[in-house]
Amino acid sequence: AFADATKRAKPDDKGWGRDNRPVMNVNWMDAIAFTEWLSGQTGVRYRLPTEAEWEYAARAGTTTVYSWGNDVGFGNANCPGCGSNWDGDRTAPSGSFPANAFGLHDMHGNVWEWVQDCWQPGYADAPGDGSARRTTTCSAHVLRGGSWLDNPSYLRVAYRNWLGSALKDVNIGFRVAVDE
């Protein structure tokens, strides 16, 4: 609906299907445009999560490497060597893996997820209140969660990645947060 309503091209899904798979091949600006459009359609404020919110949601009250424990295990996520039907081949349908303690699916693997924050290599000068880190010269944003193309170590809750805000790829998508 978003692509049609905004006259944008639909992101290339490589023929894997759109109905129950994460969106992919979107840049940070596409993700922001979607949240703004969705907010306008519903009257509810949708946005990308901040990096702090994303990590809190992914951890789901744990202190382990992954939300389910310290080992990647078998069948918990989509990545090469993770033991799923899609390992290193393509995205998995959303919800193919067990939810974390907060009821959230696919926080590890499947697609990297854009968050609001501008990229900085560490947490020095990061806001202490969970809000997004912003700079006046932000040309790269944070990605979290790892993807179907990545080694399990990239799926760790604490792992951070980044990409130029205008770039997109087959392993990059997003999830939305809602303000209540």
Coordinates of C-alpha atoms in Angstrom, one line a residue, residues 79-161:
C79 CA 21.9 -17.2 9.4
P80 CA 24.5 -19.4 7.9
G81 CA 25.0 -22.2 10.5
C82 CA 22.0 -21.4 12.5
G83 CA 20.2 -24.6 11.6
S84 CA 17.1 -23.2 9.8
N85 CA 15.6 -24.1 6.5
W86 CA 16.8 -20.8 5.0
D87 CA 20.4 -20.7 6.4
G88 CA 22.4 -18.3 4.2
D89 CA 20.0 -18.7 1.3
R90 CA 17.3 -16.1 1.8
T91 CA 15.0 -14.4 4.3
A92 CA 12.7 -16.6 6.3
P93 CA 9.0 -15.9 6.7
S94 CA 8.4 -13.5 9.7
G95 CA 7.7 -15.4 12.9
S96 CA 9.5 -18.6 11.8
F97 CA 11.5 -18.7 15.0
P98 CA 10.5 -18.7 18.7
A99 CA 9.6 -15.3 20.1
N100 CA 11.7 -13.8 22.9
A101 CA 10.4 -13.2 26.4
F102 CA 8.7 -10.0 25.2
G103 CA 6.9 -11.8 22.4
L104 CA 9.1 -10.4 19.7
H105 CA 10.1 -12.5 16.7
D106 CA 13.2 -12.3 14.5
M107 CA 15.3 -9.9 16.6
H108 CA 18.3 -12.0 15.6
G109 CA 19.0 -12.7 11.9
N110 CA 16.8 -12.5 8.9
V111 CA 17.5 -8.8 8.1
W112 CA 19.6 -6.1 9.7
E113 CA 17.2 -3.5 11.1
W114 CA 17.6 0.3 10.8
V115 CA 17.3 2.3 14.0
Q116 CA 17.0 6.0 14.4
D117 CA 20.5 6.7 15.7
C118 CA 23.3 8.2 13.8
W119 CA 26.4 6.0 13.7
Q120 CA 29.2 6.6 16.1
P121 CA 31.8 3.9 16.8
G122 CA 31.1 3.8 20.6
Y123 CA 28.7 4.9 23.3
A124 CA 30.6 8.0 24.4
D125 CA 28.3 11.0 24.2
A126 CA 25.3 8.8 23.6
P127 CA 22.1 10.1 25.2
G128 CA 21.6 8.6 28.7
D129 CA 17.8 8.7 28.4
G130 CA 17.3 6.1 25.5
S131 CA 16.7 8.8 22.9
A132 CA 18.3 8.6 19.5
R133 CA 21.8 9.9 18.9
R134 CA 21.6 12.6 16.3
T135 CA 24.3 14.8 14.7
T136 CA 24.0 17.6 12.2
T137 CA 26.2 15.8 9.8
C138 CA 24.7 12.3 10.0
S139 CA 25.3 10.3 6.8
A140 CA 25.3 6.8 8.3
H141 CA 22.9 5.1 10.7
V142 CA 23.0 2.2 13.0
L143 CA 21.9 -1.3 12.0
R144 CA 21.1 -4.0 14.6
G145 CA 20.3 -7.7 14.6
G146 CA 22.4 -9.4 11.9
S147 CA 21.0 -11.1 8.9
W148 CA 20.5 -14.3 6.9
L149 CA 23.9 -13.6 5.2
D150 CA 25.9 -13.1 8.4
N151 CA 28.0 -15.3 10.7
P152 CA 26.2 -16.0 14.1
S153 CA 28.6 -13.6 15.9
Y154 CA 26.9 -10.7 14.1
L155 CA 23.5 -11.7 15.5
R156 CA 24.6 -11.1 19.1
V157 CA 22.3 -8.6 20.9
A158 CA 25.2 -6.3 21.6
Y159 CA 26.6 -6.3 18.1
R160 CA 26.4 -2.9 16.2
N161 CA 26.8 -2.3 12.5

